[in-house]
PDB file of C-alpha atoms in Angstrom:
ATOM      1  CA  MET N   1       7.596  -8.398  12.519  1.00 66.00           C
ATOM      2  CA  SER N   2       3.798  -7.580  10.325  1.00 81.00           C
ATOM      3  CA  ILE N   3       1.240  -9.753   9.692  1.00 86.00           C
ATOM      4  CA  TRP N   4      -1.884  -9.177   7.387  1.00 91.00           C
ATOM      5  CA  TRP N   5      -4.333 -10.853   6.411  1.00 93.00           C
ATOM      6  CA  SER N   6      -7.510 -10.851   3.386  1.00 96.00           C
ATOM      7  CA  LEU N   7     -11.175 -11.906   3.754  1.00 95.00           C
ATOM      8  CA  HIS N   8     -13.217 -12.645   1.542  1.00 95.00           C
ATOM      9  CA  LEU N   9     -16.453 -12.621   2.449  1.00 96.00           C
ATOM     10  CA  ARG N  10     -20.303 -12.580   1.628  1.00 94.00           C
ATOM     11  CA  ARG N  11     -22.616  -9.838   2.014  1.00 94.00           C
ATOM     12  CA  GLU N  12     -24.724 -11.745   4.974  1.00 94.00           C
ATOM     13  CA  ALA N  13     -24.515  -9.551   8.649  1.00 95.00           C
ATOM     14  CA  ALA N  14     -22.636 -12.370  10.079  1.00 96.00           C
ATOM     15  CA  SER N  15     -19.352 -11.777   8.233  1.00 96.00           C
ATOM     16  CA  VAL N  16     -19.063  -8.742  10.796  1.00 97.00           C
ATOM     17  CA  PRO N  17     -18.320 -10.430  13.603  1.00 97.00           C
ATOM     18  CA  LEU N  18     -15.716 -12.500  12.176  1.00 96.00           C
ATOM     19  CA  ALA N  19     -13.887 -10.260  10.888  1.00 97.00           C
ATOM     20  CA  ARG N  20     -13.836  -8.543  13.629  1.00 97.00           C
ATOM     21  CA  ARG N  21     -12.847 -11.088  15.862  1.00 97.00           C
ATOM     22  CA  LEU N  22     -10.160 -12.270  13.149  1.00 95.00           C
ATOM     23  CA  LEU N  23      -8.645  -8.706  13.986  1.00 96.00           C
ATOM     24  CA  LEU N  24      -9.346  -8.097  17.221  1.00 96.00           C
ATOM     25  CA  GLY N  25      -7.715 -11.347  18.351  1.00 94.00           C
ATOM     26  CA  ALA N  26      -4.469 -11.003  15.539  1.00 92.00           C
ATOM     27  CA  MET N  27      -3.967  -7.186  18.308  1.00 93.00           C
ATOM     28  CA  GLU N  28      -4.251  -9.177  20.894  1.00 92.00           C
ATOM     29  CA  THR N  29      -1.238 -12.356  19.777  1.00 90.00           C
ATOM     30  CA  ALA N  30       0.349  -9.089  18.375  1.00 90.00           C
ATOM     31  CA  GLY N  31       0.203  -7.146  21.548  1.00 91.00           C
ATOM     32  CA  VAL N  32      -1.076  -4.308  20.719  1.00 93.00           C
ATOM     33  CA  ASP N  33      -2.976  -2.642  23.719  1.00 95.00           C
ATOM     34  CA  PRO N  34      -6.865  -2.925  23.598  1.00 96.00           C
ATOM     35  CA  ASP N  35      -8.596   0.399  24.026  1.00 96.00           C
ATOM     36  CA  ILE N  36      -6.323   0.871  20.106  1.00 97.00           C
ATOM     37  CA  SER N  37      -7.672  -2.377  19.075  1.00 97.00           C
ATOM     38  CA  TYR N  38     -11.591  -1.764  20.052  1.00 97.00           C
ATOM     39  CA  ASP N  39     -10.619   1.580  18.059  1.00 97.00           C
ATOM     40  CA  LEU N  40     -10.489  -0.503  15.214  1.00 98.00           C
ATOM     41  CA  SER N  41     -12.656  -3.114  15.235  1.00 97.00           C
ATOM     42  CA  VAL N  42     -15.456  -0.582  16.170  1.00 97.00           C
ATOM     43  CA  ALA N  43     -14.055   1.600  13.303  1.00 98.00           C
ATOM     44  CA  LEU N  44     -14.231  -2.608  10.498  1.00 98.00           C
ATOM     45  CA  SER N  45     -17.482  -4.016  11.828  1.00 97.00           C
ATOM     46  CA  GLU N  46     -19.040  -0.175  10.488  1.00 96.00           C
ATOM     47  CA  ALA N  47     -16.931  -0.391   7.652  1.00 96.00           C
ATOM     48  CA  CYS N  48     -18.162  -4.337   7.054  1.00 96.00           C
ATOM     49  CA  ALA N  49     -21.527  -3.228   7.734  1.00 95.00           C
ATOM     50  CA  ASN N  50     -21.442  -0.994   5.189  1.00 93.00           C
ATOM     51  CA  ALA N  51     -19.829  -2.742   2.478  1.00 93.00           C
ATOM     52  CA  VAL N  52     -23.446  -5.461   3.249  1.00 94.00           C
ATOM     53  CA  GLU N  53     -25.495  -2.593   3.624  1.00 91.00           C
ATOM     54  CA  HIS N  54     -24.337  -0.661   0.036  1.00 87.00           C
ATOM     55  CA  GLY N  55     -22.519  -2.565  -1.651  1.00 86.00           C
ATOM     56  CA  GLY N  56     -24.319  -4.422  -5.194  1.00 76.00           C
ATOM     57  CA  ASP N  57     -27.288  -7.069  -5.782  1.00 59.00           C
ATOM     58  CA  ALA N  58     -25.911  -9.739  -3.802  1.00 43.00           C
ATOM     59  CA  VAL N  59     -26.957 -12.233  -6.763  1.00 49.00           C
ATOM     60  CA  SER N  60     -25.835 -16.452  -5.947  1.00 48.00           C
ATOM     61  CA  GLY N  61     -22.344 -15.982  -7.143  1.00 49.00           C
ATOM     62  CA  SER N  62     -21.388 -12.287  -8.650  1.00 54.00           C
ATOM     63  CA  ALA N  63     -18.958 -10.653  -7.607  1.00 54.00           C
ATOM     64  CA  SER N  64     -21.388  -7.946  -5.399  1.00 67.00           C
ATOM     65  CA  ALA N  65     -22.635 -11.121  -3.325  1.00 85.00           C
ATOM     66  CA  ALA N  66     -18.494 -10.589  -1.599  1.00 92.00           C
ATOM     67  CA  TYR N  67     -16.790  -7.753  -0.273  1.00 95.00           C
ATOM     68  CA  ARG N  68     -13.129  -7.677   1.176  1.00 96.00           C
ATOM     69  CA  VAL N  69     -11.513  -7.132   3.836  1.00 97.00           C
ATOM     70  CA  THR N  70      -7.375  -6.550   4.209  1.00 97.00           C
ATOM     71  CA  ALA N  71      -5.816  -5.905   7.552  1.00 97.00           C
ATOM     72  CA  TYR N  72      -2.083  -4.732   7.900  1.00 95.00           C
ATOM     73  CA  LEU N  73       0.023  -4.200  11.524  1.00 89.00           C
ATOM     74  CA  ASP N  74       3.002  -3.590  10.722  1.00 84.00           C
ATOM     75  CA  GLY N  75       5.507  -2.299  12.784  1.00 81.00           C
ATOM     76  CA  GLU N  76       3.818   1.167  14.278  1.00 90.00           C
ATOM     77  CA  LYS N  77      -0.049   1.837  11.944  1.00 95.00           C
ATOM     78  CA  CYS N  78      -2.557  -0.781  11.391  1.00 96.00           C
ATOM     79  CA  ARG N  79      -3.740  -0.385   7.693  1.00 97.00           C
ATOM     80  CA  ILE N  80      -7.825  -1.347   6.222  1.00 98.00           C
ATOM     81  CA  GLU N  81      -9.488  -1.370   3.742  1.00 97.00           C
ATOM     82  CA  VAL N  82     -12.842  -2.938   3.311  1.00 97.00           C
ATOM     83  CA  ALA N  83     -13.852  -3.485  -0.699  1.00 95.00           C
ATOM     84  CA  ASP N  84     -16.946  -4.497  -2.429  1.00 94.00           C
ATOM     85  CA  SER N  85     -18.673  -4.215  -5.442  1.00 89.00           C
ATOM     86  CA  GLY N  86     -21.459  -0.951  -4.505  1.00 85.00           C
ATOM     87  CA  PRO N  87     -22.040   1.300  -7.193  1.00 83.00           C
ATOM     88  CA  GLY N  88     -19.612   3.610  -4.511  1.00 82.00           C
ATOM     89  CA  PHE N  89     -20.242   6.922  -3.451  1.00 80.00           C
ATOM     90  CA  PRO N  90     -21.929   9.883  -4.288  1.00 75.00           C
ATOM     91  CA  VAL N  91     -19.284  11.426  -6.519  1.00 70.00           C
ATOM     92  CA  ARG N  92     -18.724  15.465  -6.393  1.00 60.00           C
ATOM     93  CA  ARG N  93     -17.103  17.839  -9.397  1.00 52.00           C
ATOM     94  CA  GLY N  94     -13.375  16.819 -10.159  1.00 51.00           C
ATOM     95  CA  ARG N  95     -14.744  12.757  -9.738  1.00 45.00           C
ATOM     96  CA  ARG N  96     -13.521  12.298  -6.293  1.00 46.00           C
ATOM     97  CA  ALA N  97     -15.370   9.978  -4.000  1.00 51.00           C
ATOM     98  CA  ALA N  98     -17.081  12.666  -1.172  1.00 52.00           C
ATOM     99  CA  VAL N  99     -18.815  11.200   1.800  1.00 56.00           C
ATOM    100  CA  PRO N 100     -22.724  10.418   2.508  1.00 54.00           C
ATOM    101  CA  VAL N 101     -24.061  13.809   4.008  1.00 51.00           C
ATOM    102  CA  ARG N 102     -25.314  13.254   7.436  1.00 51.00           C
ATOM    103  CA  THR N 103     -28.101  15.789   8.942  1.00 48.00           C
ATOM    104  CA  GLY N 104     -27.478  15.136  12.638  1.00 53.00           C
ATOM    105  CA  ALA N 105     -27.478  12.545  15.224  1.00 53.00           C
ATOM    106  CA  LEU N 106     -30.953  11.121  15.133  1.00 49.00           C
ATOM    107  CA  ALA N 107     -29.504  11.142  10.930  1.00 52.00           C
ATOM    108  CA  GLU N 108     -30.712   7.241   9.532  1.00 57.00           C
ATOM    109  CA  HIS N 109     -27.603   6.632   8.032  1.00 61.00           C
ATOM    110  CA  GLY N 110     -23.769   7.950   7.499  1.00 62.00           C
ATOM    111  CA  ARG N 111     -23.037   7.350  11.114  1.00 80.00           C
ATOM    112  CA  GLY N 112     -20.948   4.686  10.973  1.00 89.00           C
ATOM    113  CA  LEU N 113     -18.467   6.314   8.341  1.00 89.00           C
ATOM    114  CA  GLY N 114     -18.449   9.859  10.399  1.00 91.00           C
ATOM    115  CA  LEU N 115     -17.513   7.490  13.360  1.00 94.00           C
ATOM    116  CA  ILE N 116     -14.955   5.460  11.566  1.00 96.00           C
ATOM    117  CA  GLU N 117     -13.227   8.407  10.862  1.00 95.00           C
ATOM    118  CA  GLN N 118     -13.225   9.621  15.018  1.00 95.00           C
ATOM    119  CA  LEU N 119     -12.078   6.071  15.769  1.00 97.00           C
ATOM    120  CA  ALA N 120      -9.299   6.106  13.033  1.00 97.00           C
ATOM    121  CA  ASP N 121      -5.796   8.618  12.689  1.00 97.00           C
ATOM    122  CA  HIS N 122      -6.834   9.170   8.477  1.00 97.00           C
ATOM    123  CA  VAL N 123      -9.289   7.567   6.426  1.00 96.00           C
ATOM    124  CA  HIS N 124      -9.919   7.414   2.558  1.00 95.00           C
ATOM    125  CA  PHE N 125     -13.404   6.710   1.028  1.00 92.00           C
ATOM    126  CA  GLY N 126     -12.755   6.135  -2.848  1.00 90.00           C
ATOM    127  CA  ASN N 127     -14.061   4.162  -6.223  1.00 87.00           C
ATOM    128  CA  ARG N 128     -12.687   2.224  -7.330  1.00 81.00           C
ATOM    129  CA  PRO N 129     -14.820   2.677 -11.166  1.00 77.00           C
ATOM    130  CA  GLY N 130     -17.407  -0.231 -11.689  1.00 74.00           C
ATOM    131  CA  ARG N 131     -16.249  -2.358  -9.052  1.00 82.00           C
ATOM    132  CA  GLY N 132     -16.906  -0.247  -6.118  1.00 89.00           C
ATOM    133  CA  ALA N 133     -16.041   1.224  -3.364  1.00 91.00           C
ATOM    134  CA  VAL N 134     -13.602   1.161  -1.174  1.00 94.00           C
ATOM    135  CA  ILE N 135     -12.718   2.290   2.775  1.00 95.00           C
ATOM    136  CA  SER N 136      -9.000   2.288   3.898  1.00 97.00           C
ATOM    137  CA  PHE N 137      -7.922   4.130   7.235  1.00 98.00           C
ATOM    138  CA  ASP N 138      -5.361   3.463   9.853  1.00 97.00           C
ATOM    139  CA  LYS N 139      -4.427   4.072  13.613  1.00 97.00           C
ATOM    140  CA  ILE N 140      -1.049   4.054  15.070  1.00 96.00           C
ATOM    141  CA  LEU N 141      -1.083   1.429  17.735  1.00 94.00           C
ATOM    142  CA  LYS N 142      -0.077   1.572  21.432  1.00 93.00           C
ATOM    143  CA  TRP N 143       1.740  -1.864  22.640  1.00 91.00           C
ATOM    144  CA  ARG N 144       1.839  -3.805  25.409  1.00 89.00           C
ATOM    145  CA  GLU N 145       4.751  -4.762  27.913  1.00 86.00           C
ATOM    146  CA  GLY N 146       6.489  -7.668  25.519  1.00 82.00           C
ATOM    147  CA  ALA N 147       4.521  -7.475  22.442  1.00 82.00           C
ATOM    148  CA  LEU N 148       5.343  -9.801  20.429  1.00 73.00           C
ATOM    149  CA  LEU N 149       5.443  -6.867  16.995  1.00 72.00           C
ATOM    150  CA  LYS N 150       6.755  -4.008  19.163  1.00 72.00           C
ATOM    151  CA  VAL N 151       9.214  -1.956  17.439  1.00 65.00           C
ATOM    152  CA  SER N 152      12.457  -2.051  19.163  1.00 60.00           C
TER     153      SER N 152
END
């Protein structure tokens, strides 16, 4: 058995805890270890906060007034993707997206992306040409005894 869901959220601060609570509820119901659930929920919160802050001009009714969160819990892994309609990440030579440079522990911006990298097993920062940025990350799951989705 697997679970996946996708949300189309307004770029408003109130959407961040909504996405986080939905993920935590799905993982608790499925039987994911609480420590893993917490790590993923913090990473999701950081990715959503980034989309809210940098995801584009919030013109009412436009695509940039929203962002999308998709989560997959399947077997031994959870994958989460957050996509927005903003300007994307800075581009390095070779046209690959670069993670914004963080300068020290007190840097005002970029700490959330580093936190996502620390909490997840694999992270990809990418640009969708003309359509914004996407952050996808995954983590190997640990399960509670008797979990609904636990791989046998």
